[in-house]
Coordinates of C-alpha atoms in Angstrom, one line a residue:
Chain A
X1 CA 31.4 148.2 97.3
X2 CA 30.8 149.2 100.7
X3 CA 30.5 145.6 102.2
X4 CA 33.8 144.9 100.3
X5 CA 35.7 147.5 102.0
X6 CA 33.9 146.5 105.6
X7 CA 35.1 143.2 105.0
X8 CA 38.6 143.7 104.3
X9 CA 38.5 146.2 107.1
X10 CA 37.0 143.3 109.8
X11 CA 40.0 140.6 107.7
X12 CA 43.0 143.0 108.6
X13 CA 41.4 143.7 112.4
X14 CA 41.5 140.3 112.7
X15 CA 45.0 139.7 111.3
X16 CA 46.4 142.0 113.1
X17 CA 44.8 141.0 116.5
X18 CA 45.9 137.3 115.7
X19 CA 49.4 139.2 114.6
X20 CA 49.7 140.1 118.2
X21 CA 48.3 137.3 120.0
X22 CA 51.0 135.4 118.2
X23 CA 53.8 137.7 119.4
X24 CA 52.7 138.0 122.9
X25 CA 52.3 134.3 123.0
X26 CA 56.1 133.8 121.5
X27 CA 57.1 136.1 124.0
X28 CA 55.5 134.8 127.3
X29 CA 56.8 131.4 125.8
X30 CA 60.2 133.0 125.9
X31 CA 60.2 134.6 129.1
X32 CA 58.2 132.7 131.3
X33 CA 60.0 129.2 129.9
X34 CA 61.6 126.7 131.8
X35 CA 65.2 128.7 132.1
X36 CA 68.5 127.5 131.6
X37 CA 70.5 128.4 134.1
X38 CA 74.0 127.5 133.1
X39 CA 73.5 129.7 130.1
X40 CA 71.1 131.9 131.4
X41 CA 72.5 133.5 134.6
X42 CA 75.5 134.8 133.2
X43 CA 73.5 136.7 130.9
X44 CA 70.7 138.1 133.3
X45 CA 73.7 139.4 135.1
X46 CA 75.1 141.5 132.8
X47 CA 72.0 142.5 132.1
X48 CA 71.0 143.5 135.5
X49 CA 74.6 145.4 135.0
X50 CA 73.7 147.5 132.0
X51 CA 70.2 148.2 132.8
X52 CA 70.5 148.9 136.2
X53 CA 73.6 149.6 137.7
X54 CA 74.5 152.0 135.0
X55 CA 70.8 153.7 135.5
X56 CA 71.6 154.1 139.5
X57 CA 73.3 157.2 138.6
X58 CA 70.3 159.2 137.2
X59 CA 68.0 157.5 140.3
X60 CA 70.3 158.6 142.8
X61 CA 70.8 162.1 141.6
X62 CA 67.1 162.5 140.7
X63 CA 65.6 161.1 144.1
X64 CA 67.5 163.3 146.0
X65 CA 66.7 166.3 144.4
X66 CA 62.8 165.8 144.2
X67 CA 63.0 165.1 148.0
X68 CA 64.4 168.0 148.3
X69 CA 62.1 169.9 146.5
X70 CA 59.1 168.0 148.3
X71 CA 61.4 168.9 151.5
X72 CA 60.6 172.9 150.7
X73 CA 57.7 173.2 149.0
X74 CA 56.0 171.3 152.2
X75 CA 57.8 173.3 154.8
X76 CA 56.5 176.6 153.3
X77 CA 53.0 175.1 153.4
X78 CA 52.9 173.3 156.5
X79 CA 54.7 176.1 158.4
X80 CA 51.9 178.0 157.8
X81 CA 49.9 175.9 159.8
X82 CA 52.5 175.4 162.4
X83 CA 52.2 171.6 161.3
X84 CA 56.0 171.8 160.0
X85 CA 56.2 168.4 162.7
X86 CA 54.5 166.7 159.9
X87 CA 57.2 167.5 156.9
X88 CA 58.6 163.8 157.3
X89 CA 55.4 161.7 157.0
X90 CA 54.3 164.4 153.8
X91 CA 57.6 163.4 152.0
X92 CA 57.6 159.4 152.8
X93 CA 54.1 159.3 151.8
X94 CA 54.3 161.0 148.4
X95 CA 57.7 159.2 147.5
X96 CA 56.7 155.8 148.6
X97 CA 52.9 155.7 147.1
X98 CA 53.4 158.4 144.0
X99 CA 56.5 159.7 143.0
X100 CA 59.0 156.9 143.6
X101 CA 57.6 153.9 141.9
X102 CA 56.3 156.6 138.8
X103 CA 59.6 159.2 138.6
X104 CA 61.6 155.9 138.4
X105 CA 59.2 154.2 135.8
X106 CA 59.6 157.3 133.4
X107 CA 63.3 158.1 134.1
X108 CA 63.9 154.1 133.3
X109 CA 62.0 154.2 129.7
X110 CA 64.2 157.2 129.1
X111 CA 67.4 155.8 130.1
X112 CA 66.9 152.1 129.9
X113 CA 64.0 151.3 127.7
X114 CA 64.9 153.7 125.1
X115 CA 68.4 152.2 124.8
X116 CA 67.3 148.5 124.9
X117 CA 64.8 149.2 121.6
X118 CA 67.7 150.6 120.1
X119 CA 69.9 148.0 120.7
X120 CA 67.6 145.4 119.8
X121 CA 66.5 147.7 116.6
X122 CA 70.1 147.7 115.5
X123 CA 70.4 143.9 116.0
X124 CA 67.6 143.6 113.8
X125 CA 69.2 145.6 111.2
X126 CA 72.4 144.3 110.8
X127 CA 70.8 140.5 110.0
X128 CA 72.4 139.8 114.1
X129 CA 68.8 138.4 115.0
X130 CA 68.1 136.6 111.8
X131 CA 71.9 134.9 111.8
X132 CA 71.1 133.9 115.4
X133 CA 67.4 132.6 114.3
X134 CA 69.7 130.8 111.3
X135 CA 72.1 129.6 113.9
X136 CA 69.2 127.1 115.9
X137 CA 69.2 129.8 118.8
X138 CA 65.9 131.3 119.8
X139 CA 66.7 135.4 119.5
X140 CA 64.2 135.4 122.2
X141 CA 65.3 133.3 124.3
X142 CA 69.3 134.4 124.0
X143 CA 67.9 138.2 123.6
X144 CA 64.9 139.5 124.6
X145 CA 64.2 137.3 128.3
X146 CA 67.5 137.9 130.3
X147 CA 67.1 141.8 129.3
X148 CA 63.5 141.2 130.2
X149 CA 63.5 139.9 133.2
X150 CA 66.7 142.4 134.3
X151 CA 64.5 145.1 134.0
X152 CA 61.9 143.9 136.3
X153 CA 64.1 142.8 138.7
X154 CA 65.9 146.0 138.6
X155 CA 63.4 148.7 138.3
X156 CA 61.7 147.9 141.8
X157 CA 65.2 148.1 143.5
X158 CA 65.9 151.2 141.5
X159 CA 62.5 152.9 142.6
X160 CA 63.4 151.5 146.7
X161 CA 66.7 153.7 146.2
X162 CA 65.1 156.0 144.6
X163 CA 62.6 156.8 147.3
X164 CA 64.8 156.2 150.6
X165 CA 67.3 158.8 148.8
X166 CA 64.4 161.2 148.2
X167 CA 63.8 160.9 152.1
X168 CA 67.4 162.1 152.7
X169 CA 67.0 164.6 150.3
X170 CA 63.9 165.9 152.4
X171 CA 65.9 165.7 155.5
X172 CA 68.7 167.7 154.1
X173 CA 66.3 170.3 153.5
X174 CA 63.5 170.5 156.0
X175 CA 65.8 169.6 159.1
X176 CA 69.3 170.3 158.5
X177 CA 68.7 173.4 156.6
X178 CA 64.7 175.0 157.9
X179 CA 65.3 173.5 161.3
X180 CA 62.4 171.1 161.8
X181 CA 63.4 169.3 164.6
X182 CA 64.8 165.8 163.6
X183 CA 63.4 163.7 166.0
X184 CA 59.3 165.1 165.0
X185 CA 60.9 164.6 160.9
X186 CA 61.6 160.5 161.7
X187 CA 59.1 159.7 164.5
X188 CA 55.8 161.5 162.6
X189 CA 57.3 159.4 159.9
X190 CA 57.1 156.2 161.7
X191 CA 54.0 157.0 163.1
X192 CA 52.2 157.6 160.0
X193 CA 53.6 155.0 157.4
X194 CA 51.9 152.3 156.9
X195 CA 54.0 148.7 156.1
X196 CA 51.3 147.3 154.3
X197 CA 48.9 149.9 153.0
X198 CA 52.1 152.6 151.5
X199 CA 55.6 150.3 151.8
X200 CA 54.1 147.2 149.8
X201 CA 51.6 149.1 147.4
X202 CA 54.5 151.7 146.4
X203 CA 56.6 148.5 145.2
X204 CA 53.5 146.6 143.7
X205 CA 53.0 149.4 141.8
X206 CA 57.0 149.5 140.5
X207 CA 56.3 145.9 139.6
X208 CA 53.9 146.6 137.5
X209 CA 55.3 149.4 136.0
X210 CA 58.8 147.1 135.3
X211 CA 56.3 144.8 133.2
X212 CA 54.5 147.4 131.1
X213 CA 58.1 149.5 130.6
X214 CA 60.0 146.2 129.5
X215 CA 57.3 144.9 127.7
X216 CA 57.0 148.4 126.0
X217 CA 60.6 148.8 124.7
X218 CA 61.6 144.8 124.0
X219 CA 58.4 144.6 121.8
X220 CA 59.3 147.8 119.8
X221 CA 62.9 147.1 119.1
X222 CA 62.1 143.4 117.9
X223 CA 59.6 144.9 116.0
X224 CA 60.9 148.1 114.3
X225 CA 61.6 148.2 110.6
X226 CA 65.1 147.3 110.2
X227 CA 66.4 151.1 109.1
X228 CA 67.6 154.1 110.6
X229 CA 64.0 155.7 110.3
X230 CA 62.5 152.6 111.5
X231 CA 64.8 152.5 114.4
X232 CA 64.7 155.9 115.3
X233 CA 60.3 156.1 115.3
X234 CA 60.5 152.8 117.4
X235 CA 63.1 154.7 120.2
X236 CA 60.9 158.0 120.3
X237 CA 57.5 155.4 120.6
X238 CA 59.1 153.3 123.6
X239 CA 59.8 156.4 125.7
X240 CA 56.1 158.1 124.6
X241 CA 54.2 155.1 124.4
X242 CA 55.6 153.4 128.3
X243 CA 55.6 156.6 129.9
X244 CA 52.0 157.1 128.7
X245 CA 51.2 153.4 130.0
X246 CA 53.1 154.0 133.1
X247 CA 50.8 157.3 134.1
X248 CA 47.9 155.1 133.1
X249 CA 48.3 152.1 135.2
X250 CA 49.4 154.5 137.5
X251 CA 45.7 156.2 137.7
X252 CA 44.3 152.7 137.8
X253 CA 46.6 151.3 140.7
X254 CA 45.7 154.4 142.8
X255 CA 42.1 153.7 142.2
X256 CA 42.6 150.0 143.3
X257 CA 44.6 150.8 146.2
X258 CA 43.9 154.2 148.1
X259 CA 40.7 154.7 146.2
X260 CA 38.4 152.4 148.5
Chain B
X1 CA 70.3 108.6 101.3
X2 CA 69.0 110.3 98.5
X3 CA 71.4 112.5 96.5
X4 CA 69.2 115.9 97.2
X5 CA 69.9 118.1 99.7
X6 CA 67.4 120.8 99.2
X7 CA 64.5 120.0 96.9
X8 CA 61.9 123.0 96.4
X9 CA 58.8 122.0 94.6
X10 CA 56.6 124.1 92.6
X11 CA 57.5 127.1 95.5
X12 CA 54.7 130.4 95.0
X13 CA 55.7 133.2 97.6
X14 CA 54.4 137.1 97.6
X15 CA 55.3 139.4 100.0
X16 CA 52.1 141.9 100.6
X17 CA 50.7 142.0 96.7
X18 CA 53.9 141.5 95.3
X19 CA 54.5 138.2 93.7
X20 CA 58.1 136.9 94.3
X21 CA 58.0 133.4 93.2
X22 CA 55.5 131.7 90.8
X23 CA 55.5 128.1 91.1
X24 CA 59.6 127.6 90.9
X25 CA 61.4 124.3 91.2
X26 CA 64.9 124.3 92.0
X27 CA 67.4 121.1 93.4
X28 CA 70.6 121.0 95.1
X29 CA 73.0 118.5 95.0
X30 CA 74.6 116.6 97.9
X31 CA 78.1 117.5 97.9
X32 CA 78.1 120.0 94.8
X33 CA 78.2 123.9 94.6
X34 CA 75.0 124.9 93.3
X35 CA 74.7 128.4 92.4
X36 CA 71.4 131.2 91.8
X37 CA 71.9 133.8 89.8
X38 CA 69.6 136.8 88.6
X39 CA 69.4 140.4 88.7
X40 CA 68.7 142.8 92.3
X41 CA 65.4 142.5 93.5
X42 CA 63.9 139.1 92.1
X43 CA 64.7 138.0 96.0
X44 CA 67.3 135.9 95.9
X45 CA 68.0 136.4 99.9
X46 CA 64.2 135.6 100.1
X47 CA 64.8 132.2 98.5
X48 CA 67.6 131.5 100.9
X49 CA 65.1 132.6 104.1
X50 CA 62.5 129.8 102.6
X51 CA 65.0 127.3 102.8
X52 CA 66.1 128.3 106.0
X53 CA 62.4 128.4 107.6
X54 CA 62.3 132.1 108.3
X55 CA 59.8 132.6 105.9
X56 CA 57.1 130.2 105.0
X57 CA 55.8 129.7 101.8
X58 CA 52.4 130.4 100.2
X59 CA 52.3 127.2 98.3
X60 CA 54.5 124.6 97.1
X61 CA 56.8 123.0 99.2
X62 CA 60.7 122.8 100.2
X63 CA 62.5 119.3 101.2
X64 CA 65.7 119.5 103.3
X65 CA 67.3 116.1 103.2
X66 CA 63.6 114.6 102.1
X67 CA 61.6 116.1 105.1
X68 CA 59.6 119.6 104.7
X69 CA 60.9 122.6 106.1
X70 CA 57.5 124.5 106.2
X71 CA 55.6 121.6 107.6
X72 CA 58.3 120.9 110.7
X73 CA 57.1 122.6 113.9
X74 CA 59.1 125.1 115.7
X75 CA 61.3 122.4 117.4
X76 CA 61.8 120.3 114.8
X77 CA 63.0 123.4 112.1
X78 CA 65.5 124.5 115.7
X79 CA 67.2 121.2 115.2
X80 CA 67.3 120.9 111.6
X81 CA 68.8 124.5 111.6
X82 CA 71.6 122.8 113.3
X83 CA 72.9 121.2 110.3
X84 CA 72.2 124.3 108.1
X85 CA 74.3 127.6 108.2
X86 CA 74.1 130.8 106.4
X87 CA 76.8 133.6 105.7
X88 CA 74.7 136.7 105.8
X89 CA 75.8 139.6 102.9
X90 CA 76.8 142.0 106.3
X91 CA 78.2 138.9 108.2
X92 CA 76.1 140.0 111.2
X93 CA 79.0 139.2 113.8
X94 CA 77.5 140.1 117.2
X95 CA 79.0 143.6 117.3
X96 CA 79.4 142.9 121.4
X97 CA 81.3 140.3 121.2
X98 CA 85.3 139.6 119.6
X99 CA 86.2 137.1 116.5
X100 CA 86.7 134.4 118.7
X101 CA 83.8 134.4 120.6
X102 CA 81.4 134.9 117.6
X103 CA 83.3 131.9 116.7
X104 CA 82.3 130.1 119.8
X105 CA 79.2 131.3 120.1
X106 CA 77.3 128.0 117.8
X107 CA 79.5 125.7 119.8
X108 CA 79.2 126.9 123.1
X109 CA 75.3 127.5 122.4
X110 CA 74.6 123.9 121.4
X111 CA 77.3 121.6 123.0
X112 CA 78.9 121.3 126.6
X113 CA 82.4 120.7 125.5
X114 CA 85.0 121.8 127.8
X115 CA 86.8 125.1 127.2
X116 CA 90.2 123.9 126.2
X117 CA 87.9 122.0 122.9
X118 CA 86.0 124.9 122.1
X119 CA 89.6 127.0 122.0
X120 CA 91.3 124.1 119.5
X121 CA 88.0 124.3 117.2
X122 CA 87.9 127.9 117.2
X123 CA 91.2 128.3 116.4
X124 CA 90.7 125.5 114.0
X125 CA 88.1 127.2 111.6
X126 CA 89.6 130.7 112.3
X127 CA 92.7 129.2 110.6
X128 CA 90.8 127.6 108.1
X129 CA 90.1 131.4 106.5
X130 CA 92.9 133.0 107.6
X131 CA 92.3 135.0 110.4
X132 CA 93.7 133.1 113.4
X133 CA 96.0 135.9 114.5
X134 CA 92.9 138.3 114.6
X135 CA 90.7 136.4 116.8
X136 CA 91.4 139.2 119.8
X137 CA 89.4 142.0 117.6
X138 CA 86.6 143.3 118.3
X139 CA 84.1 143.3 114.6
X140 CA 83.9 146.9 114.0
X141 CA 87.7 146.6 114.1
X142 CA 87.6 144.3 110.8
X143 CA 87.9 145.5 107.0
X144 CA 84.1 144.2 104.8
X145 CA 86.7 140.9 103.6
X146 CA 87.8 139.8 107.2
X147 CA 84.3 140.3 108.3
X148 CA 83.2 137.5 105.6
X149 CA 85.5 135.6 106.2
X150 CA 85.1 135.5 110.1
X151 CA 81.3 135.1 109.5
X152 CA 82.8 132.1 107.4
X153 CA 84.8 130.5 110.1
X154 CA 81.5 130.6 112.6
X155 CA 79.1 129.3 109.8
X156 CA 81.2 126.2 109.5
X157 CA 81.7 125.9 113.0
X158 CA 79.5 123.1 113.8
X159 CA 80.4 121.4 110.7
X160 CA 77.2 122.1 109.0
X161 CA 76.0 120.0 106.1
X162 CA 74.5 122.7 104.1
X163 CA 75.9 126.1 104.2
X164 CA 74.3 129.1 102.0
X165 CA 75.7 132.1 101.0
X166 CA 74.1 135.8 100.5
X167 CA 75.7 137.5 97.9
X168 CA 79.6 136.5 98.9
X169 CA 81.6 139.1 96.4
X170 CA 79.2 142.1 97.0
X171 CA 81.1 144.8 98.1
X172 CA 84.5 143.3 97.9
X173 CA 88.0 144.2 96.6
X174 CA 89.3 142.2 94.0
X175 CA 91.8 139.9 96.6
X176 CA 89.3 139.2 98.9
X177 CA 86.8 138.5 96.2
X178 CA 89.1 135.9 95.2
X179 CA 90.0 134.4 98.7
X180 CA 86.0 134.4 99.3
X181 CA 85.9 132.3 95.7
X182 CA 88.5 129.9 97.1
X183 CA 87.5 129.5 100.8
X184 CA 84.3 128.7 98.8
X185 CA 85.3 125.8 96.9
X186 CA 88.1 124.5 98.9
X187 CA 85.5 124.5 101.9
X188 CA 83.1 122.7 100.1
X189 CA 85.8 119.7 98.8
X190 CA 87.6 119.6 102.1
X191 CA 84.6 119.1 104.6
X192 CA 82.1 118.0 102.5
X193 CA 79.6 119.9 102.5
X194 CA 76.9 121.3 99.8
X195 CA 76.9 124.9 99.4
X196 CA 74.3 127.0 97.8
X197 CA 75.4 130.6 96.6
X198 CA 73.3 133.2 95.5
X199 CA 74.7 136.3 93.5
X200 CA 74.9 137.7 90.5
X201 CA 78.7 138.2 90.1
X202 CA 78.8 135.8 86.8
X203 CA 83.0 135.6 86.5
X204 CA 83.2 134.6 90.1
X205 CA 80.3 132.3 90.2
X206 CA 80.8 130.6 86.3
X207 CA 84.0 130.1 88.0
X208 CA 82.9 127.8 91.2
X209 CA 79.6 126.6 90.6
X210 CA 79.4 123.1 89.7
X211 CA 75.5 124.3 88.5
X212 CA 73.7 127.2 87.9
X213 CA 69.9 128.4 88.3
X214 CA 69.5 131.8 86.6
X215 CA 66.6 133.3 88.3
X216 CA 64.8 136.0 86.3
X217 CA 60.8 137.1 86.1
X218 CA 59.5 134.9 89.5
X219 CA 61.1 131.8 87.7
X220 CA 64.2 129.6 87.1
X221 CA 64.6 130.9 83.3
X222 CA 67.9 128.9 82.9
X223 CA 69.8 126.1 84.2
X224 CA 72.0 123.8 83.5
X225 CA 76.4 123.9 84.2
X226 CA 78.4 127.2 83.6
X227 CA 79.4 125.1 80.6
X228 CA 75.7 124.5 79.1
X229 CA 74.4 127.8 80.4
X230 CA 77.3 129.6 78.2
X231 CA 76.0 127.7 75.4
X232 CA 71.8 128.8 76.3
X233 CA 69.7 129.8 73.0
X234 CA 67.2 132.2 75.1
X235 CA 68.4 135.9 75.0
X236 CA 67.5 136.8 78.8
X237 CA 70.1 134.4 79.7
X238 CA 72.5 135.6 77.2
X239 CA 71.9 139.0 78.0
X240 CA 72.7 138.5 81.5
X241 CA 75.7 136.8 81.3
X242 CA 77.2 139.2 78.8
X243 CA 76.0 142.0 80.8
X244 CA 74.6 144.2 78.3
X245 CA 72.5 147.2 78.8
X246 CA 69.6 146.9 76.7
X247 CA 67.3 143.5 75.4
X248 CA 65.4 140.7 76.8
X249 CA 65.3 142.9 80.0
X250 CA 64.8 146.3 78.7
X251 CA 66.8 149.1 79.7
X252 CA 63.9 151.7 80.9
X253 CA 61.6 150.9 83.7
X254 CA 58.3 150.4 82.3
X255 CA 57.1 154.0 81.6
X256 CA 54.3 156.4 78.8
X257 CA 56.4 157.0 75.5
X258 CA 59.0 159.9 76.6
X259 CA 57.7 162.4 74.2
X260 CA 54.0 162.3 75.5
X261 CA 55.3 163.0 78.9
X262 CA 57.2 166.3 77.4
X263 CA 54.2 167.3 75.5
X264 CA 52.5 167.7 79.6
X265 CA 54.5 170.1 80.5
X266 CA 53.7 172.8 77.9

C-alpha cells in the first residue's frame, strides 16, 4: 500500500521531469536552430516593434523618475556629510549595477511578458497553434523564437535607456534643482565608474534576466490550458513567477560579481 | 497506388484514465467523402488529431497513404502534413492577419513563388467559396459562415490530398449550412481530393457522404453507405439517426434509482 503509492509518486516525478526536459529540448531546438532569415527577419522585427518599442514608454518615464528619487534621497544623506560631490557616482552606481538591469526586468514581465503569455494563451485557445501545427509549420519556430529572441535583444537596450535616463533624472534633481555643482555630479561620476567591473556586469546581468523573463512567459502561454481560467492563472504566473526569478538570479549575480 | 488513404488499424487511445478508443478500425477511400458520425464527447476531433499526428496513439496503428503516421519522426510527419489539411470547428484564422493573407500564409510558408502567383492562387481559392470580394477583412470582421468558409479556401490552398473537417454545420444558419454541404462535395469532385468529415448533423451528412462510420461506446458500431446504414438492424444506430430521446443510449446519465436519492433528504 505504501510502496504503491511511493511508486506511483517516483513514476509521475519522473514523467513530469522527462515532461519538461522534452519541452525545454523542443524549445532550445526552436530557438537556437539554424534560422531562416528570409522568413525570419521580418518577423523578429515586428517583434522587436511590439515588445520593445511600445515598452520604451514605461522605461523612459520610470527611469527618470527613480533617478530622481535616487537624485534626493542621496542629496539629503550625503549633504549631511558634506559629501553631496559624490551624488553623481551614488546614482550611476546603483542604476547601472542594481536598479537598471532589475527595475527594467520587472517592469518588462509586467508589460511585455504578461502580454506575450496572453497572446500566445489565446492562440492556443482558438485551435491558431494547432491549425499552424496541422499546416506543416513549426508553432515554435513561426511563434515562440522571433518573440523570443526580441525580447532578449530588447530588454538589455531597454535597461541601457533605462539607466542613462535615470542619470538625467538625477541630474535634474541634485544639480539643476539642489545645486550640486555640475561639473563634481559628472567628473566624481567618471572617476568612480568602472567600464568593466559596473558598465558590463549591469548589462550581463539584463542578459540574463531577458532569458529567464522570456523563457518565463513563452513557456506559460504555450502551456496554459486553453480557457479563459487557464489563460488568466498562466498571465498572473508569468509576472509572479519571472519577477520572483528575476530577484533571485539577481541575488546570485551580485554574489558572483561584487561579492568577491 | 493503393485505393486507401487513411487506414487506422485496431487504434486504442485514453486520455489520462479515460478510455477513448478501444481497438477501432476505420478506412478512407481515395477520392470519396467518408464521413464519422456519433454523439458529443466520444472524441471525434480526437480521431482527427490521430490522423493528423498531433496525438499519438496508445496502441494500434494509423496508415496515411500506406506509411504510419505515429512511427514517422518529426520531419517526416512536417512533410506529410503537407499533403494533409484540416478545417478546424472555430476556423482558427490568425486573428492578426486579413482573409488574404491567412490565405497566403500555407503558400508563402512552404513555396518561393513570386508575389504576383501567390495573388492569382489566393484569389483563386478565395473565389472557389465565395469570398473573393472580402479578402481585405480583418477575421473578427467575418459572420461564423464566412469564417468556414475562408478557413476552407486556406485549407485547400496547397491543394492538399486529404482534407478533414471538424464538425462543418456546428453553429451554422441554415444557408451557410448548405453552402458548407456544397463547397464540400463540389470540392471534393472538382480537385480530387478525399475528404473525411466528422459530425453528427445526420441530414447534412446522409446527404454528402459517400460512407459513413457511426462512432458510439469507443467503437465503430455501424458502417456501411447512408443507404445501408438507413437500412441497420441494431437499435443504437437507429436511435441515432432518428434522433430519439430515450433507448439504446439511455436518456439519464448513469445515476442511484431517483426515489432512493429523495428518501436521503428526509
Amino acid at each position: 500500500m505504501l510502496l504503491d503509492r511511493v511508486q506511483r509518486l517516483g513514476a509521475t516525478t519522473l514523467q513530469s521531469i522527462a515532461g519538461l526536459g522534452k519541452a525545454a529540448l523542443m524549445l532550445a531546438g526552436a530557438v537556437f536552430g539554424k534560422p531562416n532569415v528570409r522568413k525570419g527577419l521580418p518577423l523578429l522585427i515586428k517583434q522587436l516593434y511590439v515588445v520593445g518599442v511600445l515598452s520604451l514608454l514605461i522605461i523612459l518615464v520610470s527611469g527618470l523618475f527613480i533617478g530622481m528619487v535616487l537624485g534626493l534621497q542621496g542629496y539629503t544623506v550625503l549633504v549631511k556629510f558634506g559629501a553631496e560631490g559624490m551624488l553623481g557616482p551614488l546614482v550611476a552606481l546603483s542604476l547601472l549595477r542594481e536598479l537598471g538591469p532589475v527595475v527594467t526586468a520587472l517592469l518588462f514581465a509586467g508589460r511585455a511578458g504578461s502580454a506575450l503569455t496572453a497572446e500566445i494563451g489565446l492562440m492556443k485557445a482558438t485551435e491558431q497553434l494547432s491549425s499552424m501545427e496541422m499546416m506543416a509549420v513549426d508553432p515554435l519556430r513561426r511563434i515562440i523564437a522571433p518573440r523570443f529572441w526580441a525580447g532578449v535583444i530588447s530588454m538589455p537596450l531597454l535597461a541601457i535607456i533605462f539607466t542613462a535616463v535615470g542619470i538625467l533624472g538625477g541630474h535634474l534633481v541634485g544639480v539643476d534643482w539642489l545645486g550640486v555643482d555640475a561639473g563634481s555630479y559628472w567628473s566624481s561620476m567618471q572617476a568612480n565608474v568602472d567600464l568593466h567591473q559596473d558598465v558590463f556586469n549591469g548589462i550581463i546581468k539584463s542578459i540574463v534576466f531577458a532569458f529567464v523573463v522570456m523563457a518565463i512567459a513563452l513557456h506559460k502561454g504555450f502551456d496554459a490550458v486553453p480557457t479563459s481560467e487557464g489563460i488568466a492563472k498562466a498571465t498572473t504566473e508569468t509576472v509572479v513567477t519571472a519577477s520572483l526569478a528575476v530577484l533571485a538570479f539577481d541575488f546570485v549575480l551580485t554574489a558572483l560579481m561584487f561579492g568577491g | 497506388m493503393s485505393d486507401l488513404m487513411v487506414d487506422i488499424q485496431n487504434l486504442t487511445f485514453s486520455r489520462g484514465d479515460r478510455l477513448i478508443y478501444d481497438g477501432m478500425s476505420m478506412r478512407v477511400k481515395r477520392g470519396q467523402v467518408t464521413a464519422i458520425m456519433g454523439p458529443s464527447g466520444i472524441g471525434k476531433t480526437t480521431l482527427l488529431k490521430l490522423i493528423g499526428g498531433q496525438l499519438k496513439p496508445d496502441q494500434g496503428d494509423i496508415l496515411f497513404q500506406g506509411r504510419s503516421i505515429p512511427k514517422m519522426s518529426r520531419a517526416e510527419l512536417y512533410q506529410t502534413r503537407k499533403s494533409m489539411s484540416m478545417l478546424f470547428q472555430s476556423g482558427a484564422l490568425f486573428s492578426e492577419l486579413s482573409v488574404f493573407d491567412n490565405v497566403a500564409f500555407p503558400i508563402r510558408e512552404h513555396t518561393k513563388l513570386p508575389e504576383s502567383l501567390i495573388r492569382t492562387m489566393v484569389l483563386m481559392k478565395l473565389e472557389a467559396v465565395g469570398l473573393r470580394g472580402a479578402r481585405d477583412l480583418m477575421p473578427s470582421e467575418l459572420s461564423g459562415g464566412m469564417a468556414r468558409r475562408a478557413a476552407l479556401a486556406r485549407a485547400i490552398a496547397l491543394d492538399p490530398e486529404l482534407i478533414m473537417y471538424d464538425e462543418p454545420f456546428a453553429g451554422q444558419d441554415p444557408i451557410s449550412m448548405g453552402i458548407v454541404v456544397k463547397l464540400i462535395r463540389e470540392l471534393n469532385n472538382a480537385l480530387g481530393l478525399t475528404s473525411i468529415v466528422v459530425s453528427h448533423d445526420v441530414a447534412e451528412v446522409m446527404s454528402i457522404a459517400d460512407y459513413v462510420y457511426l462512432v458510439a461506446e469507443k467503437r465503430v458500431i455501424g458502417e456501411g453507405t447512408p443507404e445501408q446504414l438507413r437500412q441497420h438492424e441494431s437499435p443504437l444506430v437507429q436511435q441515432f439517426l432518428k434522433g430519439e430521446a430515450d433507448g439504446a443510449v439511455p436518456f439519464h446519465y448513469k445515476a442511484a434509482p431517483y426515489a432512493d436519492e429523495l428518501m436521503e433528504l428526509l
